[in-house]
Tab-separated table of C-alpha atoms in Angstrom:
chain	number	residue	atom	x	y	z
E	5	UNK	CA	27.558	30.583	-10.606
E	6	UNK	CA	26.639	32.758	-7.672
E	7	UNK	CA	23.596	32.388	-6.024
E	8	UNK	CA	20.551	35.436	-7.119
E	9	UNK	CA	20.364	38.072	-4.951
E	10	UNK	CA	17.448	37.817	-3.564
E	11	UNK	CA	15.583	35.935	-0.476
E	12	UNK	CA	16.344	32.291	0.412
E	13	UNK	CA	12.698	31.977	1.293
E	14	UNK	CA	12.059	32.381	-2.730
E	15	UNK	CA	13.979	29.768	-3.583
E	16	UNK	CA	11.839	26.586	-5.697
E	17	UNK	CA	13.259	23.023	-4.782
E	18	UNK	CA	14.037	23.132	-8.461
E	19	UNK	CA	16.229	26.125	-8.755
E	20	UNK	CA	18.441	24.513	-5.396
E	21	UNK	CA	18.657	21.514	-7.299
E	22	UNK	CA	19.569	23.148	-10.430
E	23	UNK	CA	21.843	25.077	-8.447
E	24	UNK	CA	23.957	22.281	-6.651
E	25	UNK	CA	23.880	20.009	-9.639
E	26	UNK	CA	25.028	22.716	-11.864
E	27	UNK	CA	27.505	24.897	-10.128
E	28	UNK	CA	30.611	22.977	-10.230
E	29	UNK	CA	29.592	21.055	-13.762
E	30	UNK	CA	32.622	21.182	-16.430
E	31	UNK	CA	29.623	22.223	-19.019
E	32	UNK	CA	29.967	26.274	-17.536
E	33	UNK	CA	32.563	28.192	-18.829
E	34	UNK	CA	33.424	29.467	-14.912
E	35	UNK	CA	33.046	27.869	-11.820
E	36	UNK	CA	32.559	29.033	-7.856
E	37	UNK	CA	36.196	29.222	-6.704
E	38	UNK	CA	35.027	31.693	-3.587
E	39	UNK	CA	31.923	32.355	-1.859
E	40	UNK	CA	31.386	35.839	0.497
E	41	UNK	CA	30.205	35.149	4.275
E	42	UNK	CA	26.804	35.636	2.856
E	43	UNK	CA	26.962	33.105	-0.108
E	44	UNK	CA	28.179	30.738	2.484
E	45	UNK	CA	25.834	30.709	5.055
E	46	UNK	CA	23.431	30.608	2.163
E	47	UNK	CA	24.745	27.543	0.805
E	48	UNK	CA	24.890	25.982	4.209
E	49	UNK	CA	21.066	27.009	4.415
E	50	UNK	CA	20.657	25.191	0.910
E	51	UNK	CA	22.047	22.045	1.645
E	52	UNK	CA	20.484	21.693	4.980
E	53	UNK	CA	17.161	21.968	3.944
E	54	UNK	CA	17.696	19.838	0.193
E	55	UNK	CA	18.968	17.303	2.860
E	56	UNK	CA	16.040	17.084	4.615
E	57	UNK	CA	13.321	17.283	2.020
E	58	UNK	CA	15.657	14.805	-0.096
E	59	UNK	CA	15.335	12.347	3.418
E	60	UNK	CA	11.590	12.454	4.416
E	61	UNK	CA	10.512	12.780	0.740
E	62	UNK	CA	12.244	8.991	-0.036
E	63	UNK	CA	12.051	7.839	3.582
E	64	UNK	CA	7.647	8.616	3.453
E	65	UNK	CA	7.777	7.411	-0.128
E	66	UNK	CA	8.145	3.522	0.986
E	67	UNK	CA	5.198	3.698	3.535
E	68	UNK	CA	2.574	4.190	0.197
E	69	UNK	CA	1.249	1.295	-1.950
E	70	UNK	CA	-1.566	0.970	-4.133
E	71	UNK	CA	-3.866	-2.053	-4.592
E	72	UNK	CA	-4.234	-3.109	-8.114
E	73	UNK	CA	-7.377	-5.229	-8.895
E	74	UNK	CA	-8.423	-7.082	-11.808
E	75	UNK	CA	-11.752	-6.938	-11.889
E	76	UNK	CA	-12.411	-5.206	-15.118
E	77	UNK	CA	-12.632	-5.617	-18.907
E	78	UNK	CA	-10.730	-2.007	-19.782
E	79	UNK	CA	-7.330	-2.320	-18.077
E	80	UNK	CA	-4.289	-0.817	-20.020
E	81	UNK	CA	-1.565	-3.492	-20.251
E	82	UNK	CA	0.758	-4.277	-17.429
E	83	UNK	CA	3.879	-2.570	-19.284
E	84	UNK	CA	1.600	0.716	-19.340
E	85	UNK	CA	0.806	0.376	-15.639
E	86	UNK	CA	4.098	0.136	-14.929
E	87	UNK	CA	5.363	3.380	-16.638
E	88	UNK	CA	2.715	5.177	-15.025
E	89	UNK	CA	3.644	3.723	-11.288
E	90	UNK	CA	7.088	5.109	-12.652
E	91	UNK	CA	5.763	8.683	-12.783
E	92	UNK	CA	4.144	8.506	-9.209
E	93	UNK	CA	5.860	8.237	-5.796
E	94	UNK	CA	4.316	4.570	-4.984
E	95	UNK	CA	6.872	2.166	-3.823
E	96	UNK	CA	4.478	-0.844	-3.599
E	97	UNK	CA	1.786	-2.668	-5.243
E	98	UNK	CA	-0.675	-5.212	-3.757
E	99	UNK	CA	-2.203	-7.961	-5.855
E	100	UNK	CA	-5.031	-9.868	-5.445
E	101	UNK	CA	-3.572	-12.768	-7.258
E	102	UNK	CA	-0.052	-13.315	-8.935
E	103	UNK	CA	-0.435	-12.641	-12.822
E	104	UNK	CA	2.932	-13.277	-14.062
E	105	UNK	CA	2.183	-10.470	-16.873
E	106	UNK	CA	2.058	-7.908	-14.087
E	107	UNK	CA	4.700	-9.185	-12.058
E	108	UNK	CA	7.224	-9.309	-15.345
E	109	UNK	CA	6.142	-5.836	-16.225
E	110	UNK	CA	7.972	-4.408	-12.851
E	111	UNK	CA	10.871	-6.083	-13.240
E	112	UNK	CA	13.833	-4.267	-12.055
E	113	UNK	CA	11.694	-0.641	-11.124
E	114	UNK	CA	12.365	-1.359	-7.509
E	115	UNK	CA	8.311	-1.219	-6.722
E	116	UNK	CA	7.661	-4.087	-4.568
E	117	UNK	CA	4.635	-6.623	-5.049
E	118	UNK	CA	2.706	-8.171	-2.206
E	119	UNK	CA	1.124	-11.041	-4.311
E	120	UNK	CA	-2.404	-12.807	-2.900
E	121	UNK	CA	-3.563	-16.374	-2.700
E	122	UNK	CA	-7.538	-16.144	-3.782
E	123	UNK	CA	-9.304	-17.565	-0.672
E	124	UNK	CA	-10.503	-20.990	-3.528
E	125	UNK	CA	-6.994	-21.326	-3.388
E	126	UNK	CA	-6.551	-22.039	0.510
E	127	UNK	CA	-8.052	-25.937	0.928
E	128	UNK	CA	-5.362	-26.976	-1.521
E	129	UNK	CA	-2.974	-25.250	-0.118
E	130	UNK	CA	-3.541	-26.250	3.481
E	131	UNK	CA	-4.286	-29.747	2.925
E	132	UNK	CA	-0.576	-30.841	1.215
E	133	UNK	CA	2.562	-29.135	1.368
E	134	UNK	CA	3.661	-30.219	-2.231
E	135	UNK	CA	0.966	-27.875	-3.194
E	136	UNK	CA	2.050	-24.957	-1.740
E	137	UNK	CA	5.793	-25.623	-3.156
E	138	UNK	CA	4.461	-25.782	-6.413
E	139	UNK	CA	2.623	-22.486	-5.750
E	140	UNK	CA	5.796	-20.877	-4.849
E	141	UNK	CA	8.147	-22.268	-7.688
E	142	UNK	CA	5.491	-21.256	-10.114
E	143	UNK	CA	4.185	-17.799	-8.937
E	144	UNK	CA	7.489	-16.468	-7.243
E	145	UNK	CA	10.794	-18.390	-8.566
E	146	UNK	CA	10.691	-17.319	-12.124
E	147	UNK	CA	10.563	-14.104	-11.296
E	148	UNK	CA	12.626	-13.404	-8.390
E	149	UNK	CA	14.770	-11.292	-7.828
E	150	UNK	CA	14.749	-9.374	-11.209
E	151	UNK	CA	10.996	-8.676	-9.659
E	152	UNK	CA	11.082	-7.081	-5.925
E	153	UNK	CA	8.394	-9.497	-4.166
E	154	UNK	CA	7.945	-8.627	-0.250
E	155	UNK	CA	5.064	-10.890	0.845
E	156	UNK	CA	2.275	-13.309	0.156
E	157	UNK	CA	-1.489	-12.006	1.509
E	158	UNK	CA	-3.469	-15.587	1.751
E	159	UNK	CA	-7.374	-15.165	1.455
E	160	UNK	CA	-9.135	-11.337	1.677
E	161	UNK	CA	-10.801	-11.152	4.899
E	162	UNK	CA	-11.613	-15.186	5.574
E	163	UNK	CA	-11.652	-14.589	8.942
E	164	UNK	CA	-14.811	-12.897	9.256
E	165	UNK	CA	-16.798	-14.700	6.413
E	166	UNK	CA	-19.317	-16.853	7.073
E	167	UNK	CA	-17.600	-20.165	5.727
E	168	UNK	CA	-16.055	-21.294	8.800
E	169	UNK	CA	-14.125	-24.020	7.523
E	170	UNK	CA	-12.252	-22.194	5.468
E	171	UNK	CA	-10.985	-19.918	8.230
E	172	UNK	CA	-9.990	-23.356	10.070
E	173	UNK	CA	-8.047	-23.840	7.094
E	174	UNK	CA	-6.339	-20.687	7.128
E	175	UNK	CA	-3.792	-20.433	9.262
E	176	UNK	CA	-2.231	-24.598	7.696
E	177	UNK	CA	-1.876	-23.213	4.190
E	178	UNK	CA	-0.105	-19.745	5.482
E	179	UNK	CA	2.701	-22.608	7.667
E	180	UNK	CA	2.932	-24.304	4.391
E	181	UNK	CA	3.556	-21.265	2.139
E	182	UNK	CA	6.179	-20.198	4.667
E	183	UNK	CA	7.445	-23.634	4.652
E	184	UNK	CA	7.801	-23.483	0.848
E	185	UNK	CA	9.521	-19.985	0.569
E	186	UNK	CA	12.139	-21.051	3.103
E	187	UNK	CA	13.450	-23.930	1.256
E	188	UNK	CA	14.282	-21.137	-1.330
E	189	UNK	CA	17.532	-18.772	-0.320
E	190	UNK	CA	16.063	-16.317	-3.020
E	191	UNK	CA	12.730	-16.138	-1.672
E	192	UNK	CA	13.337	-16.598	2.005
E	193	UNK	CA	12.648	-13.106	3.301
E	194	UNK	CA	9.118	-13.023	1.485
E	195	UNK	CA	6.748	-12.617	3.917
E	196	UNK	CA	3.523	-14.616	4.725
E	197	UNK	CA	-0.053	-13.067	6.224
E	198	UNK	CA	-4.032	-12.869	5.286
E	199	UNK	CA	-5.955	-9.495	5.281
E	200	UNK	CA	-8.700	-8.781	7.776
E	201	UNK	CA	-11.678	-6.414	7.711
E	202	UNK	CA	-12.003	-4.258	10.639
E	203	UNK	CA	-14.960	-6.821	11.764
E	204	UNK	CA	-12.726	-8.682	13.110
E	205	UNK	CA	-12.812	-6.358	15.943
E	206	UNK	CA	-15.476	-6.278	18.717
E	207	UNK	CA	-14.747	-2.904	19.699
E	208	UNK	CA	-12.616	-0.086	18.333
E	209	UNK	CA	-14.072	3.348	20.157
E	210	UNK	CA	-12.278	4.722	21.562
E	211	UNK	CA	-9.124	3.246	20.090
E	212	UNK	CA	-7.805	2.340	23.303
E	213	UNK	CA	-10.473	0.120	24.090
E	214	UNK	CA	-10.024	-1.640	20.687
E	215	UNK	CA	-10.754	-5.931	20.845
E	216	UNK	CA	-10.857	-9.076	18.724
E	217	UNK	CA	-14.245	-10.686	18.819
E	218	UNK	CA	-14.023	-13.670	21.610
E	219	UNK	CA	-15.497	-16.151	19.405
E	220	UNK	CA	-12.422	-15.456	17.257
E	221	UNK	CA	-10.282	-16.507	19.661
E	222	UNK	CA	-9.334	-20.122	18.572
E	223	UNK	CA	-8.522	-19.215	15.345
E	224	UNK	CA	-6.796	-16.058	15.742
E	225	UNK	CA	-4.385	-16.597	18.821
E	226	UNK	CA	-2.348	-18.824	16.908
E	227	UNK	CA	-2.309	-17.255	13.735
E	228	UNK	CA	-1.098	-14.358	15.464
E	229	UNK	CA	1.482	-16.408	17.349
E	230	UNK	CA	2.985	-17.311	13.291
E	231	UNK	CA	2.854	-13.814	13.090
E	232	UNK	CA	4.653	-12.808	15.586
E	233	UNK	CA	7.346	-15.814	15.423
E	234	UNK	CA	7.934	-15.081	12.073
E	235	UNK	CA	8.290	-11.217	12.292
E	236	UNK	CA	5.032	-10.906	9.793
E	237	UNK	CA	2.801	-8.033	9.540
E	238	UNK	CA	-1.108	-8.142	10.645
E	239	UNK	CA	-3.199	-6.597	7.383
E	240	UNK	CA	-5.971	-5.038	7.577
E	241	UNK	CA	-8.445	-2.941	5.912
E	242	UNK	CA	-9.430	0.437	7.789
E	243	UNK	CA	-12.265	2.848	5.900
E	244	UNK	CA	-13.196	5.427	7.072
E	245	UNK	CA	-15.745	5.767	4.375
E	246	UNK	CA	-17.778	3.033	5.805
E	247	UNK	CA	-17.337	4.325	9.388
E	248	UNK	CA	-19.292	7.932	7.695
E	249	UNK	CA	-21.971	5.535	6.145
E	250	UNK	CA	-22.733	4.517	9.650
E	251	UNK	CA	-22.893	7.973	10.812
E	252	UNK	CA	-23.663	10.520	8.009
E	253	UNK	CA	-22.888	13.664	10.023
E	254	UNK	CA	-20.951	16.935	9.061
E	255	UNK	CA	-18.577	16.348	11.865
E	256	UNK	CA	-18.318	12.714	11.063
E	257	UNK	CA	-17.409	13.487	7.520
E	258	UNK	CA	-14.815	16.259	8.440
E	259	UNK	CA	-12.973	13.344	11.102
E	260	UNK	CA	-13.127	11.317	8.197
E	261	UNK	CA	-11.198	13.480	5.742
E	262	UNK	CA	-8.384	14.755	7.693
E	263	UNK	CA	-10.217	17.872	8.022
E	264	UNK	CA	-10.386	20.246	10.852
E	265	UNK	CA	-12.568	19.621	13.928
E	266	UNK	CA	-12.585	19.413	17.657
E	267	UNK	CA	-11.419	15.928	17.311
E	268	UNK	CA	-12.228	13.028	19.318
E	269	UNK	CA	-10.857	12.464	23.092
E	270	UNK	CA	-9.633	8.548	24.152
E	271	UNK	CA	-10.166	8.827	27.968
E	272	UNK	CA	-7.870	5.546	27.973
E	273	UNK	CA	-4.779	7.286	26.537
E	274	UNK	CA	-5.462	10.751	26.973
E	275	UNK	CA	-4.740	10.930	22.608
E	276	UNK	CA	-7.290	13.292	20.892
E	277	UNK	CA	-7.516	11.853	17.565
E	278	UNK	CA	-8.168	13.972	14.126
E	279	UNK	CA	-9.026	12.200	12.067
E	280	UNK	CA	-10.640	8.620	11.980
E	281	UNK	CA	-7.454	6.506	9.999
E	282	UNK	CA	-5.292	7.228	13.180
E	283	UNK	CA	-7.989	5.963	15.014
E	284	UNK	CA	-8.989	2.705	13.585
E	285	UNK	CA	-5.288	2.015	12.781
E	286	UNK	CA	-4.786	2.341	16.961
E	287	UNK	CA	-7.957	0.148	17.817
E	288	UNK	CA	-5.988	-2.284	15.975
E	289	UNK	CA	-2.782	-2.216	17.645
E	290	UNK	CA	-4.755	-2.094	20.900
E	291	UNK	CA	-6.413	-5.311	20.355
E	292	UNK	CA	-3.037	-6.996	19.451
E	293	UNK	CA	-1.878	-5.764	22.655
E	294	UNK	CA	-4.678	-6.932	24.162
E	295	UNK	CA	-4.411	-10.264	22.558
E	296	UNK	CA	-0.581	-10.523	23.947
E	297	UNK	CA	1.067	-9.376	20.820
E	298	UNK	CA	1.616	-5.867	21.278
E	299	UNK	CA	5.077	-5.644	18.806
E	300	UNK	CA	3.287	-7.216	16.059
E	301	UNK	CA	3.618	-4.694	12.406
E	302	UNK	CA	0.534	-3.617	11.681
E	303	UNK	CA	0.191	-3.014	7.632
E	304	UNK	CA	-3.126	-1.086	5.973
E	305	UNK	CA	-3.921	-3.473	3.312
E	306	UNK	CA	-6.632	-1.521	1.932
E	307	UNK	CA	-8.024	2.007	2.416
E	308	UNK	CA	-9.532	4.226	0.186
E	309	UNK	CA	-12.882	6.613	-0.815
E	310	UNK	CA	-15.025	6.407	-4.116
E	311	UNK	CA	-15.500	9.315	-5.950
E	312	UNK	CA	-19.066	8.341	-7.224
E	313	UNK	CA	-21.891	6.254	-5.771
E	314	UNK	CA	-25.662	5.594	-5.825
E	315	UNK	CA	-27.751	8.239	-4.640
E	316	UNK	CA	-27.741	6.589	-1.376
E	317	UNK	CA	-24.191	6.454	-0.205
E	318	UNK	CA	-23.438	9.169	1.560
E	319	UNK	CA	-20.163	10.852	0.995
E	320	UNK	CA	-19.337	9.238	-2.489
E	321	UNK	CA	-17.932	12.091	-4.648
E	322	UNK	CA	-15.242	12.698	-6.063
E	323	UNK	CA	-14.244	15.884	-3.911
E	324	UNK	CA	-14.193	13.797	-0.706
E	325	UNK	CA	-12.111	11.077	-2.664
E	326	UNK	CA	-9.775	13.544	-3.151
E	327	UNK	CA	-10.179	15.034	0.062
E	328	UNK	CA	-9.352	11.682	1.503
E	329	UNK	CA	-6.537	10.040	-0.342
E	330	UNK	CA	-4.820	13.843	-0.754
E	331	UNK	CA	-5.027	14.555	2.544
E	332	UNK	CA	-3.864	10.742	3.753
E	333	UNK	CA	-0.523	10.799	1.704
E	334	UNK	CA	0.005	13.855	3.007
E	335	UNK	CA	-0.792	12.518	6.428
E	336	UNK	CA	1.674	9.223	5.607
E	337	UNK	CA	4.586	11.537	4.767
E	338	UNK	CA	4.414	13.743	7.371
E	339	UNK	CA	3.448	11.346	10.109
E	340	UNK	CA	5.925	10.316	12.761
E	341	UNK	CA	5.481	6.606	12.939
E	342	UNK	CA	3.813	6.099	9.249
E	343	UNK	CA	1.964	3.074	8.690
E	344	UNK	CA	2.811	0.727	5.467
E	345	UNK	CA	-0.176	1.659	3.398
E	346	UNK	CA	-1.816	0.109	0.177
E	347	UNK	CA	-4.895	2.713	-1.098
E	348	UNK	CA	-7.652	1.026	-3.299
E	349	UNK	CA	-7.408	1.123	-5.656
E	350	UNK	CA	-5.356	2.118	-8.550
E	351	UNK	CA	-8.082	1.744	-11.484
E	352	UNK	CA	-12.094	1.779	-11.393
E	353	UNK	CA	-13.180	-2.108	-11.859
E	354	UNK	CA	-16.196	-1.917	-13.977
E	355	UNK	CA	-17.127	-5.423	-13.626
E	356	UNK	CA	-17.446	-5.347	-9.996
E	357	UNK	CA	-20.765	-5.936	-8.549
E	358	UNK	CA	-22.786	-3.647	-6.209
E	359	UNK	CA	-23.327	-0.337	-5.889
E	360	UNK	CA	-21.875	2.189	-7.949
E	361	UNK	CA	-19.105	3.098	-5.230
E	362	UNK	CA	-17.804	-0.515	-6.028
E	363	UNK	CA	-16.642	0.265	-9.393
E	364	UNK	CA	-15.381	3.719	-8.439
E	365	UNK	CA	-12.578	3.553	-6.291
E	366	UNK	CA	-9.560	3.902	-8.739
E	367	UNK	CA	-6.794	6.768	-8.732
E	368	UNK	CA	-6.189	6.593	-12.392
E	369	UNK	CA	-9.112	5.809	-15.051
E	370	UNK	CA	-7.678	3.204	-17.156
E	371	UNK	CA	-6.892	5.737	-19.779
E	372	UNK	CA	-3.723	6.509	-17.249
E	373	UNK	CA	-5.419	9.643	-16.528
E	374	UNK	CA	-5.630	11.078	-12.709
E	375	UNK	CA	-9.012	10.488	-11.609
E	376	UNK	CA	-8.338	13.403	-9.335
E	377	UNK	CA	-5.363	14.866	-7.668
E	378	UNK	CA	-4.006	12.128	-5.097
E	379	UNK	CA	-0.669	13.655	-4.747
E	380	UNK	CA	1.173	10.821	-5.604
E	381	UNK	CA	2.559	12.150	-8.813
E	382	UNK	CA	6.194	12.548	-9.101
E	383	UNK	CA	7.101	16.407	-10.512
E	384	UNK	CA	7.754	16.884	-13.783
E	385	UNK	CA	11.132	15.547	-15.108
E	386	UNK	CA	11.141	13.141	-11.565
E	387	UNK	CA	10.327	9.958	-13.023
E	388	UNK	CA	12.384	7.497	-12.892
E	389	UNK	CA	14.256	5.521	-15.856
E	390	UNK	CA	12.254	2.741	-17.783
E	391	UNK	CA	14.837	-0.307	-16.918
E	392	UNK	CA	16.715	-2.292	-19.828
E	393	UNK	CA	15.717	-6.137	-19.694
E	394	UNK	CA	19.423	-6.224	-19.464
E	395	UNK	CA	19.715	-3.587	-16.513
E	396	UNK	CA	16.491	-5.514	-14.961
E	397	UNK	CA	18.775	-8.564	-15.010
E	398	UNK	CA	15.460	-10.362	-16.195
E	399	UNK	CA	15.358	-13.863	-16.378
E	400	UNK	CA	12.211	-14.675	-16.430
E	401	UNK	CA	10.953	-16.756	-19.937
E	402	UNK	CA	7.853	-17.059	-22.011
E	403	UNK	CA	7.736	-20.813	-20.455
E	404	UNK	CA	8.201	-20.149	-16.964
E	405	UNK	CA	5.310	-17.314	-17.791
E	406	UNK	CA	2.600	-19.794	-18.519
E	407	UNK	CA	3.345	-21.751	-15.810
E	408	UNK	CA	2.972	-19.584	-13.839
E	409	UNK	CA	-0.595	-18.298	-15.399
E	410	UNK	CA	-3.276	-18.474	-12.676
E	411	UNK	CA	-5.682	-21.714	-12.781
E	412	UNK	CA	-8.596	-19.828	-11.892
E	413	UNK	CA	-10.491	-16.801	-13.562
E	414	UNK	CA	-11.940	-15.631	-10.172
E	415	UNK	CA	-10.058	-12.060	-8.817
E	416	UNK	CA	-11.431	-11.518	-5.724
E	417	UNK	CA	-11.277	-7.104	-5.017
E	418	UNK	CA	-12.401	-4.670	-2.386
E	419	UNK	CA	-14.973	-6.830	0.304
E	420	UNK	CA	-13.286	-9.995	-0.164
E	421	UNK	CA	-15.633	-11.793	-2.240
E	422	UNK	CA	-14.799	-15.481	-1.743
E	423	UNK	CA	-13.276	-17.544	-4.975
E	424	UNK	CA	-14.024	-21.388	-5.551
């Protein structure tokens, strides 16, 4: 099965797949016993370059999550989610609770789960270890490992709400979760932090300038020391759409998409950033390095654009959604250092409250239809295999299902909106 005669340059990823996958099959009636000088130095060329897109493809694949909230009365079921996460390059899923529905549904697809404690959920959890165990042997064991889970996010942005006492609270029921998962061998290497809102910094322009609020201090320090002891990631929730509602300029909005501009200069490192994610990601490292943890992971929780809005917000359409979230998987993929990131969200929530942007968020309408195009979808005929309960190695049962069911109606999304 020579190769065409024609220019390498021409070549689609498809046909060099086709090519190596077929040439040698026993389904041909001839095979390639010989190649000329030329065929081999093209076939060199081939598997060179299939090498490498086959490497960064998967290796940029597990940087990109999705957040999937609950907030909404139209959902598809879980088992449709899942096949559609199955046609898309997303390795990971964030939660804002643990339904046991959607955590069953990706058994054995190899996308991993970050599942969240609702913020109501952190006095109880705090305040006696027995309930955190209990948490853990009812949200986690019955579906582990059949189900890929990689970490527990406790409370959506507590740290900068106004309920203090729940923030002093925090950091108890996170020791205690931790405590719980590593009486378990199965769930051992699950990991345990909380998501923050980019309030929690005082400053964050230029990036290397970027610092926690001082009054934050005596809660934060030693949460960030179980961070760092425990090799857990600090979450956080960088958008840039917020940072253009502040300042609703061209050049703001351009910095904001990825798009091309003069940029903007840190005097401090001598980096000129391009677009505003790379820079609010780096005010964040520089106030962990600031605050003496300078190795700690740093993990984009949320991030995201709405494609509609009320007539006053700025910048909500759906060409700058897709702007944004195409041009930051792009971004992810090609990066050097990519950051572990979760976009919100994966479906419009229609019960939200708020503005119109609130409920507008989603990737996919619930009708599994691309709001826009993200980028994220797998080419045709690259999805991977539905998985056999039996392949899945599922042992999860109807029983072990409703115990696990979650005790409280309230789904906290986007803004962390606090649940009691």
């Amino acid at each position: 099965m020579p190769l065409p005669k024609r220019l390498f340059t021409y070549f689609s990823l498809t046909e060099l797949k086709l090519y190596f996958l077929l040439k040698d099959s026993p389904l041909l009636p001839f095979k390639v016993v010989s190649f000329t000088m030329e065929q081999r130095l093209y076939r060199f060329l081939l598997i060179t370059i299939a090498f490498i897109y086959a490497f960064s493809s998967t290796n940029s694949q597990t940087y990109i999550g999705v957040n999937y909230g609950e907030v909404a009365d139209n959902l598809p079921p879980p088992v449709q989610t899942a096949r559609l996460l199955l046609n898309t390059t997303v390795s990971k899923v964030r939660l804002y609770g643990a339904d046991p529905a959607f955590i069953q549904a990706l058994a054995g697809t190899n996308i991993s789960l970050v599942l969240g404690v609702a913020n109501g959920e952190i006095p109880a959890l705090a305040a006696d270890p027995s309930a955190a165990a209990a948490w853990v042997s009812s949200k986690i064991l019955p579906f582990i490992p059949a189900s890929s889970i990689s970490a527990i996010s406790v409370g959506n942005e507590v740290l900068t709400m106004s309920d203090q006492s729940l923030s002093s609270q925090l950091l108890s029921a996170m020791q205690n979760l931790r405590s719980a998962l590593s009486s378990s061998a199965a769930a051992s290497g699950i990991k345990v932090s909380t998501v923050n809102s980019m309030a929690v910094l005082a400053q964050s322009d230029p990036p290397s300038a970027g610092a926690f609020h001082p009054e934050l201090a005596a809660t934060l320090q030693p949460l960030l020391k179980f961070l760092h002891d425990g090799s857990h990631p600090f979450m956080i929730n960088p958008y840039p759409y917020f940072a253009y509602q502040s300042d609703p300029r061209p050049e703001t909005l351009a910095f904001c998409l990825f798009q091309p501009g003069p940029g903007r200069h840190d005097p401090g490192t001598g980096i000129t950033y391009t677009n505003m994610f790379d820079a609010q990601v780096d005010a964040v490292r520089a106030a962990l390095r600031a605050a003496g943890f300078p190795d700690l992971e740093v993990v984009v929780a949320e991030t995201g654009w709405p494609d509609r809005g009320d007539a006053s917000e700025a910048g909500a359409t759906i060409e700058n959604a897709e702007a944004y979230n195409g041009n930051l998987v792009a971004h992810l993929r090609n990066s050097p250092r990519p950051v572990e990131t979760y976009i919100f969200a994966l479906y419009d929530e229609d019960l939200k409250p708020g503005p119109t942007s609130e409920r507008s968020f989603g990737l996919f309408r619930t009708d599994l239809t691309p709001a826009y195009d993200a980028g994220l979808m797998k080419p045709l005929g690259g999805a991977a295999e539905w998985p056999s309960p039996v392949a899945a190695g599922l042992v999860s049962t109807p029983e072990a299902m409703e115990a696990a069911a979650p005790a409280v109606a309230c789904k906290p999304g986007r803004g962390g909106a606090a649940c009691g």
